[in-house]
Amino acid sequence: MSEKYKVAFFDVYLRNKFYKFFTAVGGTLGLAFLFIDLPESITLPKNIAINTKCSAAIVVVTLLVIAYIFMWYKANRLKKISIKVDATNVVIKAGDLFEEEDLIVIAFNEYFDTIVDDKIIAKKSLNGLFINNILEGSVDALDLFIESNIDSRQKLEVVNRVRGNKQKYKTGTVCLYADKYILTAFAKFNDRNEARLTMPEYLEFLINFWDEVNTIYAARSVSVPIFGSGITRIKEHKNTTDEHLLRIMLSYAEKTIEPNLVN
C-alpha cells in the first residue's frame, strides 16, 4: 500500500478488538476489587500522601493506552492473517503472488489484451509481469488459447479497436491457463485505453468472478490479488483504500465461494 501505515490508528476493526480486550480487563479488575479493599490513600516518605484509587485509575488508563498503541503497531507489522468466511479458511498476506501454490488469479481487461507497452498494459502491472516474466509460450498462442477456451456465452460484441484484441468479454469471465493461472476479465477500457470501473460494475464483476471460479477450482486454494488496488480505479471512489476493497471482496466471496477457495 502507498499509505505509511496500512492500519489507521482509529481503524474500526482495531477499535473493536481493543474493546473486547478492554471489556475483559475491566471485568477482571472489577471482580478483583470486590475482594480487595484499597485504602483511601497511602503516605510516602516525607509525608507525601497519594490518593490510592486515583493513582490506580491513572495506572490502568496508562496501561490501556500502551496496550492500544501496541495492538496498532502489531497490526501494521502483520504480514499474514487467517480468518474464516463461513466454512472457508481465508489467508490474507503480503508477498509475491507468483510464489503461491495451486491456482493464481491474474486480472486482465475486458478484451484480455496482451500488449505490454505501458499504454494498454503496464509493465509493472500483474498481467504485465505475467506476460513478460511467467508466460512460457508466445503472446499469439496465449491470445488463441483464451479465445478458444472461453464459452461463447461469455463473449460480447466485437469492437473495431485500433490496437489490442477486438473481442469483448463479460467482466468476471475466467480462463484457466496451464492448469495454474486463472485469467479473468476485470477492467473496462474506454476509447483512450484507460482502465475504469464504477462501483456497481465492480460488484457485478465479483459476483460473476466467484461464480466462474467455483466451476474450475477443484478444491484447490486460489490466490487472489486485491482487485482495483493497482492501475484500475473505481469511478467516483478515488479514495477507496485497499482495506475497503478487501472487505468488499470478502463480503461477496462469502455469498458465493466453496470451502478452501481463497488463499
CSV table of N, CA and C in Angstrom, one decimal, residues 26 29-30 38-40 50-65:
chain,number,residue,atom,x,y,z
A,26,GLY,N,-11.5,-4.9,32.2
A,26,GLY,CA,-12.4,-4.2,33.1
A,26,GLY,C,-13.2,-5.2,34.0
A,29,LEU,N,-10.7,-6.6,36.6
A,29,LEU,CA,-10.4,-5.7,37.6
A,29,LEU,C,-11.6,-5.4,38.5
A,30,GLY,N,-12.8,-5.3,37.9
A,30,GLY,CA,-14.0,-5.1,38.7
A,30,GLY,C,-14.2,-6.3,39.7
A,38,LEU,N,-9.0,-1.3,48.9
A,38,LEU,CA,-7.9,-0.4,48.8
A,38,LEU,C,-8.1,0.8,49.9
A,39,PRO,N,-7.0,1.2,50.5
A,39,PRO,CA,-7.1,2.3,51.4
A,39,PRO,C,-7.3,3.6,50.6
A,40,GLU,N,-7.9,4.6,51.2
A,40,GLU,CA,-8.2,5.8,50.5
A,40,GLU,C,-6.9,6.5,50.0
A,50,ILE,N,-0.7,10.1,48.8
A,50,ILE,CA,-1.2,9.8,47.4
A,50,ILE,C,-2.5,9.1,47.5
A,51,ASN,N,-3.5,9.6,46.7
A,51,ASN,CA,-4.8,9.0,46.7
A,51,ASN,C,-4.7,7.7,45.9
A,52,THR,N,-5.0,6.6,46.6
A,52,THR,CA,-4.8,5.3,46.0
A,52,THR,C,-5.6,5.0,44.8
A,53,LYS,N,-6.9,5.3,44.9
A,53,LYS,CA,-7.8,5.0,43.9
A,53,LYS,C,-7.5,5.8,42.6
A,54,CYS,N,-7.2,7.1,42.8
A,54,CYS,CA,-6.9,8.0,41.7
A,54,CYS,C,-5.6,7.5,41.0
A,55,SER,N,-4.6,7.1,41.8
A,55,SER,CA,-3.4,6.6,41.2
A,55,SER,C,-3.6,5.3,40.5
A,56,ALA,N,-4.4,4.4,41.0
A,56,ALA,CA,-4.7,3.1,40.4
A,56,ALA,C,-5.4,3.4,39.0
A,57,ALA,N,-6.3,4.4,39.0
A,57,ALA,CA,-7.0,4.7,37.8
A,57,ALA,C,-6.0,5.2,36.7
A,58,ILE,N,-5.1,6.1,37.1
A,58,ILE,CA,-4.1,6.6,36.2
A,58,ILE,C,-3.2,5.5,35.6
A,59,VAL,N,-2.8,4.6,36.5
A,59,VAL,CA,-2.0,3.4,36.0
A,59,VAL,C,-2.8,2.6,35.0
A,60,VAL,N,-4.0,2.3,35.3
A,60,VAL,CA,-4.8,1.4,34.4
A,60,VAL,C,-5.0,2.1,33.1
A,61,VAL,N,-5.4,3.4,33.1
A,61,VAL,CA,-5.6,4.1,31.8
A,61,VAL,C,-4.3,4.2,31.0
A,62,THR,N,-3.2,4.4,31.7
A,62,THR,CA,-1.9,4.4,31.0
A,62,THR,C,-1.6,3.1,30.4
A,63,LEU,N,-1.8,2.0,31.1
A,63,LEU,CA,-1.6,0.7,30.6
A,63,LEU,C,-2.5,0.4,29.4
A,64,LEU,N,-3.7,0.8,29.5
A,64,LEU,CA,-4.7,0.6,28.3
A,64,LEU,C,-4.2,1.4,27.1
A,65,VAL,N,-3.7,2.6,27.3
A,65,VAL,CA,-3.2,3.4,26.1
A,65,VAL,C,-2.0,2.7,25.5
